[in-house]
CSV table of C-alpha atoms in Angstrom, one decimal:
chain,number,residue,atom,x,y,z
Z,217,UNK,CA,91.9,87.6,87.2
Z,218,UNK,CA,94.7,89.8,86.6
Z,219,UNK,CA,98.1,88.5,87.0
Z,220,UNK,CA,101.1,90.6,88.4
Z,221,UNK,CA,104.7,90.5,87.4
Z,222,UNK,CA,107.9,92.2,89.3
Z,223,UNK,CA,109.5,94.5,86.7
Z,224,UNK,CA,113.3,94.8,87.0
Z,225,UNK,CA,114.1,98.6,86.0
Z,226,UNK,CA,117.3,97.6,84.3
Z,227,UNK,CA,116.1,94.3,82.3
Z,228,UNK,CA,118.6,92.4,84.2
Z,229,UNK,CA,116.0,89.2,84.2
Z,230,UNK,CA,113.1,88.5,83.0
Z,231,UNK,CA,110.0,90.0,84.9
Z,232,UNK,CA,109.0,87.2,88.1
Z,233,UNK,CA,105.8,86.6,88.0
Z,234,UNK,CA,103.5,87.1,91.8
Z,235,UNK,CA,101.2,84.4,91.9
Z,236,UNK,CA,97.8,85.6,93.6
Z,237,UNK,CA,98.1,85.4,97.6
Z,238,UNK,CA,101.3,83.5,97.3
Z,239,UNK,CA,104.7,84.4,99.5
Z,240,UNK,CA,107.7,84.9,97.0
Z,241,UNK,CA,110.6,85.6,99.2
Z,242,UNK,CA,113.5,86.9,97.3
Z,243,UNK,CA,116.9,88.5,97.7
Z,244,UNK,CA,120.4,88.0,95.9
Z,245,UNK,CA,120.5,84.9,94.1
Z,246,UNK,CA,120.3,83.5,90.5
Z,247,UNK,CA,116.5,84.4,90.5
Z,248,UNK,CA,117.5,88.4,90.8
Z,249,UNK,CA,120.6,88.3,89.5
Z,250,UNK,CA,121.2,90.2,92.5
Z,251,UNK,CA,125.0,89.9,93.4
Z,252,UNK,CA,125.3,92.6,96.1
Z,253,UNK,CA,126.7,90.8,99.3
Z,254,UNK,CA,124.5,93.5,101.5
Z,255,UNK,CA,121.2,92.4,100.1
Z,256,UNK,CA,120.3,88.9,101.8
Z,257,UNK,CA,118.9,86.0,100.1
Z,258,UNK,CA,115.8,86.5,101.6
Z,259,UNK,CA,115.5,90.2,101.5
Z,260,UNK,CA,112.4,90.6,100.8
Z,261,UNK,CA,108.8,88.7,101.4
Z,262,UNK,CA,105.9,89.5,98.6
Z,263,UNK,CA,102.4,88.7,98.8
Z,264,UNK,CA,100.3,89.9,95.6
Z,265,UNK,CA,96.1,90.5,95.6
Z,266,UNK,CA,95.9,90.3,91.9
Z,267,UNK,CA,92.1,91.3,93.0
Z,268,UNK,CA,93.1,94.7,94.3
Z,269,UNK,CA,96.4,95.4,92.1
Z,270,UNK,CA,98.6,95.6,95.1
Z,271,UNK,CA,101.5,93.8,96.7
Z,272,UNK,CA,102.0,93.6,100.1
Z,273,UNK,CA,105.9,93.6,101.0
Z,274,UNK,CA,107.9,93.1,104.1
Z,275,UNK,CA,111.5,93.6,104.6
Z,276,UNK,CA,113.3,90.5,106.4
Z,277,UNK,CA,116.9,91.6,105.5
Z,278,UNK,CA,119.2,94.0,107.8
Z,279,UNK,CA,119.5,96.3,105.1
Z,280,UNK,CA,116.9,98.8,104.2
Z,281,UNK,CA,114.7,98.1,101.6
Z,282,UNK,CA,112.4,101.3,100.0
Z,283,UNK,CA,109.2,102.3,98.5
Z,284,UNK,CA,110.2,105.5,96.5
Z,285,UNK,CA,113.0,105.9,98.6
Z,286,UNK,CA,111.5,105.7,102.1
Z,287,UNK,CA,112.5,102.6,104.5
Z,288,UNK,CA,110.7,100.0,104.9
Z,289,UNK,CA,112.4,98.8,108.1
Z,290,UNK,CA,113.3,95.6,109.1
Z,291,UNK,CA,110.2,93.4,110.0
Z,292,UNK,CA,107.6,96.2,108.4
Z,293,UNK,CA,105.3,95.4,105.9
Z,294,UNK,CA,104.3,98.4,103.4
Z,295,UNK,CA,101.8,98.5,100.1
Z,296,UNK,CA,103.3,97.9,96.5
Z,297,UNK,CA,101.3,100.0,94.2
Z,298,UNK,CA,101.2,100.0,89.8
Z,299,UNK,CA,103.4,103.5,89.7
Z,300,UNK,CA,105.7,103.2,92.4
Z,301,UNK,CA,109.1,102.1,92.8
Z,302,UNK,CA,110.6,99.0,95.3
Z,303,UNK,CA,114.5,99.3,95.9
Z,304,UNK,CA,115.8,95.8,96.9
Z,305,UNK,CA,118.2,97.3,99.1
Z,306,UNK,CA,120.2,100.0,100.4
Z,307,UNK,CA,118.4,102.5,97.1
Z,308,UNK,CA,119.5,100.1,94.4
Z,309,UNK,CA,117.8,97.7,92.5
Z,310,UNK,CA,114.7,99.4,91.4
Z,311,UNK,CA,111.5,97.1,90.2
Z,312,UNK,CA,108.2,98.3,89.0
Z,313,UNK,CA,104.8,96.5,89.3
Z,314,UNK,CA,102.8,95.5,85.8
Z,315,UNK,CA,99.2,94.2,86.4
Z,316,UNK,CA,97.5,92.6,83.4
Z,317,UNK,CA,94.6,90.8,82.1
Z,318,UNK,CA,94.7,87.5,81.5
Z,319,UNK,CA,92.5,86.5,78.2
Z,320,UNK,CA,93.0,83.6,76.1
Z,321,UNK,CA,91.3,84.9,73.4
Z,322,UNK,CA,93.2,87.9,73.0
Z,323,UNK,CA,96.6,87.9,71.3
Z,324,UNK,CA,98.2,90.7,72.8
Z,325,UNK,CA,97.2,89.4,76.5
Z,326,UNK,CA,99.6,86.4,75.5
Z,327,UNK,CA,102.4,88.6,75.1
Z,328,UNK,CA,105.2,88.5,78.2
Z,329,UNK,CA,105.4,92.2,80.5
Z,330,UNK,CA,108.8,93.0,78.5
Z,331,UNK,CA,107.4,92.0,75.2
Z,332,UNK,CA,104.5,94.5,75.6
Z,333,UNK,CA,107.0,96.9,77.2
Z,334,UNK,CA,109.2,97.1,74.0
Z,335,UNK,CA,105.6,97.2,71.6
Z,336,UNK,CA,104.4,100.4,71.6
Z,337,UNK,CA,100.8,99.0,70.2
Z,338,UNK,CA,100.7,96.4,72.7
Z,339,UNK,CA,101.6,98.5,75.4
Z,340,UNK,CA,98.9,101.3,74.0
Z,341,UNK,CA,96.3,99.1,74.1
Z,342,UNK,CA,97.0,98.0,77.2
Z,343,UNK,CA,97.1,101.4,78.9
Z,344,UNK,CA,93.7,102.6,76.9
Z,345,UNK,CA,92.0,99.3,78.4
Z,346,UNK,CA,93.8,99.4,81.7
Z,347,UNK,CA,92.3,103.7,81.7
Z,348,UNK,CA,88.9,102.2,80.8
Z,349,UNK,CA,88.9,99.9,83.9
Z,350,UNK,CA,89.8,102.8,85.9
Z,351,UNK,CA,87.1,105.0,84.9
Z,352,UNK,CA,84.7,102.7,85.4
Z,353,UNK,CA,85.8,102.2,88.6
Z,354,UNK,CA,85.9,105.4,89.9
Z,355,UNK,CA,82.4,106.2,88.2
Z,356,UNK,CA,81.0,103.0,90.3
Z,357,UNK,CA,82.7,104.8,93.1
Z,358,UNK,CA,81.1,107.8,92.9
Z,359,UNK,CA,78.0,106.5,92.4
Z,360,UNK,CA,77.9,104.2,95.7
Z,361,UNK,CA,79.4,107.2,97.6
Z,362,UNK,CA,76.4,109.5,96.1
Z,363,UNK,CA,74.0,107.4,96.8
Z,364,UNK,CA,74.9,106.3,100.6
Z,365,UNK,CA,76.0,109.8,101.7
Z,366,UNK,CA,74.3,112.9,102.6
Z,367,UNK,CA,77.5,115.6,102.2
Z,368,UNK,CA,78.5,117.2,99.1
Z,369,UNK,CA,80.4,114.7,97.1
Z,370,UNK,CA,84.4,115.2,97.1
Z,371,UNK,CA,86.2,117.4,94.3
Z,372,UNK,CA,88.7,114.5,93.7
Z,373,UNK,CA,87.6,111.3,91.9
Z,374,UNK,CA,87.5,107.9,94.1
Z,375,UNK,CA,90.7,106.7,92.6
Z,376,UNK,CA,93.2,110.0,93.7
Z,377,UNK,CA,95.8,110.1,95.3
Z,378,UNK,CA,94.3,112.2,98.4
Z,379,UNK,CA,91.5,109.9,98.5
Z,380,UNK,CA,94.2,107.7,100.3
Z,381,UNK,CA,93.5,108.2,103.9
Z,382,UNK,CA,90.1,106.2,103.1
Z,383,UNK,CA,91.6,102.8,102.6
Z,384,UNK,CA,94.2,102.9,105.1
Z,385,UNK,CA,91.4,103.2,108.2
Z,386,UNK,CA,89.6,99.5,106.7
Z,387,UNK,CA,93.3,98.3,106.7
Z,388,UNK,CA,94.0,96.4,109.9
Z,389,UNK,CA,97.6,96.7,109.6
Z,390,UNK,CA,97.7,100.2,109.6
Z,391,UNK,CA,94.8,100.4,113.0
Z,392,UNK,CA,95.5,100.7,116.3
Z,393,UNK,CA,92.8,101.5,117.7
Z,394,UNK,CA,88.9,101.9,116.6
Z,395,UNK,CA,85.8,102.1,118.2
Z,396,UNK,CA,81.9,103.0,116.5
Z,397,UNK,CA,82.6,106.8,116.2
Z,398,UNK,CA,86.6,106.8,115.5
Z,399,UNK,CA,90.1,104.8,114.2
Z,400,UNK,CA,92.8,105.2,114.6
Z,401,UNK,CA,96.2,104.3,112.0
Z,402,UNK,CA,99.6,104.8,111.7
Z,403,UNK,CA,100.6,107.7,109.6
Z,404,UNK,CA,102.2,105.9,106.6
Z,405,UNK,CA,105.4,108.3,106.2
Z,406,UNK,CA,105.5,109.0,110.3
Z,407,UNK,CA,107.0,112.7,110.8
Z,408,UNK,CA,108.7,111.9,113.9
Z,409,UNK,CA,108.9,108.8,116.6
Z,410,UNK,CA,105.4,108.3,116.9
Z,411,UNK,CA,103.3,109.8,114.8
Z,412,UNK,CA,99.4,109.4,114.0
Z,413,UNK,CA,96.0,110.1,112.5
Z,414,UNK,CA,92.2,109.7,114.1
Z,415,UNK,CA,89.7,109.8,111.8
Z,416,UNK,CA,85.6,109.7,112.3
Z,417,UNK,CA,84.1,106.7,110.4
Z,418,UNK,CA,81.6,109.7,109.8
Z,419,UNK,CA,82.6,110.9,106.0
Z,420,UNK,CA,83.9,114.8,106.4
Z,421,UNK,CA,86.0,116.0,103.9
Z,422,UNK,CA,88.0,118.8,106.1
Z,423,UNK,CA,88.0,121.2,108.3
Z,424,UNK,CA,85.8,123.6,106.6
Z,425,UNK,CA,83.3,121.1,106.7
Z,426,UNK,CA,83.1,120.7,110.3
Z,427,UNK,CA,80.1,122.6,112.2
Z,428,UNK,CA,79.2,123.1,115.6
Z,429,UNK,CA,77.3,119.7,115.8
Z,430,UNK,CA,80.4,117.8,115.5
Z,431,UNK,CA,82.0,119.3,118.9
Z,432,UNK,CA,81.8,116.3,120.5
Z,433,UNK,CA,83.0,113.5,117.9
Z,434,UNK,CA,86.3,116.3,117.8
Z,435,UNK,CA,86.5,115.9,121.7
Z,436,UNK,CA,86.2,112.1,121.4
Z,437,UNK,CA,88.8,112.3,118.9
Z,438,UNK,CA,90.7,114.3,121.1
Z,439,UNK,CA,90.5,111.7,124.2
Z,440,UNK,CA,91.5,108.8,122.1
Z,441,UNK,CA,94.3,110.9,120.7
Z,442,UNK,CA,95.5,111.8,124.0
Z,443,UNK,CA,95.0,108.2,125.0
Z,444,UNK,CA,97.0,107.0,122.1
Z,445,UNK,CA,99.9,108.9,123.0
Z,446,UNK,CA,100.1,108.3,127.2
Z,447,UNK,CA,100.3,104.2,125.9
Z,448,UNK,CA,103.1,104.7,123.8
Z,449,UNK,CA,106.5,103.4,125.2
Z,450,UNK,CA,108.8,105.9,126.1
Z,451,UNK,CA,105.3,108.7,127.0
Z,452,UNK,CA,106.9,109.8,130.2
Z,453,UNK,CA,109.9,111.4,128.4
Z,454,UNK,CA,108.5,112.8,125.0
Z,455,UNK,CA,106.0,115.6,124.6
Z,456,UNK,CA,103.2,115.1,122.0
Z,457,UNK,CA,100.7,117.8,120.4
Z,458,UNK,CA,97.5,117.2,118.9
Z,459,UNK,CA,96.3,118.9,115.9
Z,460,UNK,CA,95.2,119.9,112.5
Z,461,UNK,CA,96.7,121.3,109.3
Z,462,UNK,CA,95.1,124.4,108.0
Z,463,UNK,CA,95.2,123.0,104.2
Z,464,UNK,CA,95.4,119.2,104.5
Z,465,UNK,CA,96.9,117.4,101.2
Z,466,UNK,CA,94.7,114.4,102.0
Z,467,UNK,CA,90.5,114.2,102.3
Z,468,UNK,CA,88.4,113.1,105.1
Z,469,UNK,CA,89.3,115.6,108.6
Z,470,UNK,CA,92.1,113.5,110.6
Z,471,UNK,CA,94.1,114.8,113.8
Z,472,UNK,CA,97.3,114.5,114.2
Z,473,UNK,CA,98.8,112.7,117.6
Z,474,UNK,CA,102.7,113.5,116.7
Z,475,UNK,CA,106.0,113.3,119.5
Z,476,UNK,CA,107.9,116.5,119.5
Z,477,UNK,CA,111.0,114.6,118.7
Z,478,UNK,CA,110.5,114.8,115.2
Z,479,UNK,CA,113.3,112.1,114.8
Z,480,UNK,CA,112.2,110.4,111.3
Z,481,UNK,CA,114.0,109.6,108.1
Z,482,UNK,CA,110.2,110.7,106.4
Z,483,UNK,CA,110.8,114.5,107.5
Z,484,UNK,CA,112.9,115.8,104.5
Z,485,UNK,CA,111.8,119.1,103.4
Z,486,UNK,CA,110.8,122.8,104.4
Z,487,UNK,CA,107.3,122.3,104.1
Z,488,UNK,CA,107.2,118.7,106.2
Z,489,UNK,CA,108.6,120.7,108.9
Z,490,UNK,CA,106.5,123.9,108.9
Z,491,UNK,CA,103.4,122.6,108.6
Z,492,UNK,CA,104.1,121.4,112.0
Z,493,UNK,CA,105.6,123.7,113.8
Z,494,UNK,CA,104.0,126.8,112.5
Z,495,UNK,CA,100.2,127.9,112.8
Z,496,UNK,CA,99.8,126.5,110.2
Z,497,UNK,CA,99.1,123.2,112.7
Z,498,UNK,CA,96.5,124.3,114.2
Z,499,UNK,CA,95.7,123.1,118.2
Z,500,UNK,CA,93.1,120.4,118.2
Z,501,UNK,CA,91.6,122.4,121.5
Z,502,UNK,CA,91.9,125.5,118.9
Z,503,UNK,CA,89.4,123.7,116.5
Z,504,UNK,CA,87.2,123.1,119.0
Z,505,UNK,CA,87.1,126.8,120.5
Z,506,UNK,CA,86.4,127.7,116.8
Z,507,UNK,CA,83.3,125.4,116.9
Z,508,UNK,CA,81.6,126.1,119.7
Z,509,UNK,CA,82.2,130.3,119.0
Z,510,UNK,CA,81.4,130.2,115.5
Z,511,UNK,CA,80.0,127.3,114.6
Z,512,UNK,CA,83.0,127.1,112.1
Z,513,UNK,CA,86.3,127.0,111.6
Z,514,UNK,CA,87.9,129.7,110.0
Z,515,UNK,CA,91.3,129.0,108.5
Z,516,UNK,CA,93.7,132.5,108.3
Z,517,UNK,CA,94.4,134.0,105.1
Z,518,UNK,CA,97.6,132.8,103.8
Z,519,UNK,CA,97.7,129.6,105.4
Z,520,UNK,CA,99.8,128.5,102.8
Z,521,UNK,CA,102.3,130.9,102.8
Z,522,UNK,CA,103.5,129.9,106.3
Z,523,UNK,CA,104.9,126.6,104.5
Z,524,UNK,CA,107.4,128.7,102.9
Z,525,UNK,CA,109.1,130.5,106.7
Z,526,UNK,CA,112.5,129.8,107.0
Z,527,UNK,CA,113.4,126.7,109.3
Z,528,UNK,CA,113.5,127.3,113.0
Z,529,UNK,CA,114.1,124.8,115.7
Z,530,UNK,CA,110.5,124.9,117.5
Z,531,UNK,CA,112.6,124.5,120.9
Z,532,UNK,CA,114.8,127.0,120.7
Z,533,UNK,CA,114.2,128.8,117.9
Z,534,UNK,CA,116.8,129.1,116.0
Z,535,UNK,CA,117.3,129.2,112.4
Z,536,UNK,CA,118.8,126.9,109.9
Z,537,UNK,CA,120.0,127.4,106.4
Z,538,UNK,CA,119.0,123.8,105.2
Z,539,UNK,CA,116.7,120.6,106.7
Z,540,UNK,CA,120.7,118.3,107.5
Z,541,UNK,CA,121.5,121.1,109.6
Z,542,UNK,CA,118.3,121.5,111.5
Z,543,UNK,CA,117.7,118.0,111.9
Z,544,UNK,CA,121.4,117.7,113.2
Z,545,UNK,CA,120.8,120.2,115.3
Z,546,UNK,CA,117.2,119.0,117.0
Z,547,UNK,CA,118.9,115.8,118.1
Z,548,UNK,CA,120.5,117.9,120.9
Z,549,UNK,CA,117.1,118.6,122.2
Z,550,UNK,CA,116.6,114.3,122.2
Z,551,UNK,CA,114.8,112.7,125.3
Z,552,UNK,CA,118.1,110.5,126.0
């Protein structure tokens, strides 16, 4: 089994190891080295799956911890990943993840995270290894996926990033609802109050893919949506839509159920905001129509370019040099 070690980005101590399906809780203290008075002594809670190569993390201090600079939140749990980046607290503090094989008759396996990280033949040969495993992963992937499904196989390999959406619906922290045709999760960087994504256990890559037969799983999707969104607190004074974006970054068709607040620290840029308050969002009922006309859906020319329109308050239209100023400006249009 692999074992996992917490990487401190500025070599302060020596890497902590994550025993499998342990709790570490840590913090500032002698462990860390962490003297900051605004990072607690129990900060953080850790739970590695040496199995999977994650960690799971939840925040138990005031201050925010981060995953590549997006909140955790007090109480939250989020998914540590090899190639991403915790900050303790308040954007300071920076770790990494190392996953590694544990072989006693290997020499280089007995070598310590920062003793491999200041090699360059250990570390080499523990990337070409650690590639190896991948590939053979994904190529196992792709064979199950080939084998069990009828639809033409995905562009991306099992292991990309936009294949992503596919392991958050088996996760049962990120589900809050699911029945046999449909689940439904939280989005993972939520683009306002409430924001989320129902997908069909069915495997369809996006919305090209879609035909007329799958009018009704769309309206089911629809209901639980709309469903969703009346049981959320605070329904009676927030307006949701319920849609699709023309040119999805991630695989497998999902509708969005967002609140027209759009009050998240996750909304940063231009193209966060215009691809949902442009066509380029397209109507879930709008999807539908398409569907039962066409038998398609046909996606305008130049979806993408609609991403680049300058920023416009989609209450009262009007424009805003720069994301600060339009999301200090939408706050005056806040259910109080």
């Amino acid at each position: 089994m692999p074992t996992c070690w917490l990487v401190p980005d500025d070599e302060r101590h020596k890497p902590i190891q994550l025993l499998h399906y342990h709790t570490h809780t840590l913090g500032r203290g002698p462990e860390t080295k962490i003297k900051d008075q605004k990072c607690s002594r129990q900060q953080v809670e850790l739970r590695a799956d040496c199995n999977r190569g994650v960690v799971s993390v939840k925040q138990l201090g005031s201050n925010p911890t981060s995953l590549d600079h997006v909140e955790v939140g007090r109480g939250n749990q989020v998914t540590f990943k090899p190639g991403q980046k915790l900050y303790m607290v308040n954007g300071l503090h920076p770790y990494t993840l190392q996953f590694r094989e544990e072989t006693s008759s290997s020499s280089s396996s007995s070598s310590s995270p920062s003793e491999v990280k200041h090699n360059p033949l250990k570390r080499a040969r523990q990337e070409r290894d650690a590639d190896e495993e991948r590939h053979q992963d994904v190529e196992k992937s792709c064979r199950v996926s080939a084998s069990s499904c009828s639809h033409t196989p995905e562009k991306e390999p099992a292991g990309h990033w936009s294949q992503g959406l596919k392991g958050s619906m088996q996760d049962p922290d990120m589900q809050v609802y699911k029945d046999e045709k449909v689940v439904v999760i939280k989005d993972k960087y939520p683009k306002a109050r409430f924001h989320w994504l129902v997908l069909p256990w069915s495997s369809i890559s996006n919305l090209k893919a879609l035909r007329s037969e799958h009018v009704e799983l769309l309206r089911h999707m629809e209901r639980v949506g709309e469903r969703t969104a009346r049981r959320c607190p605070g329904s009676g004074t927030l307006r949701f839509r319920l849609g699709y974006h023309a040119i999805p970054s991630m695989s497998h068709v999902h509708l969005h159920v967002i609140s027209q607040d759009f009050d998240s620290p996750c909304l940063k840029n231009k193209k966060h905001w215009n691809s949902f308050t442009t066509e380029y969002f397209i109507e879930s009922q709008d999807v539908i129509g398409m569907l039962e006309r066409d038998g398609r859906v046909c996606v305008r020319d130049g979806a993408a370019e609609l991403l680049k329109l300058p920023l416009r308050c989609h209450v009262c239209h009007a424009q805003f040099p720069t994301m600060p100023k339009l999301k200090e400006h939408i706050r005056v249009h806040l259910p109080s």
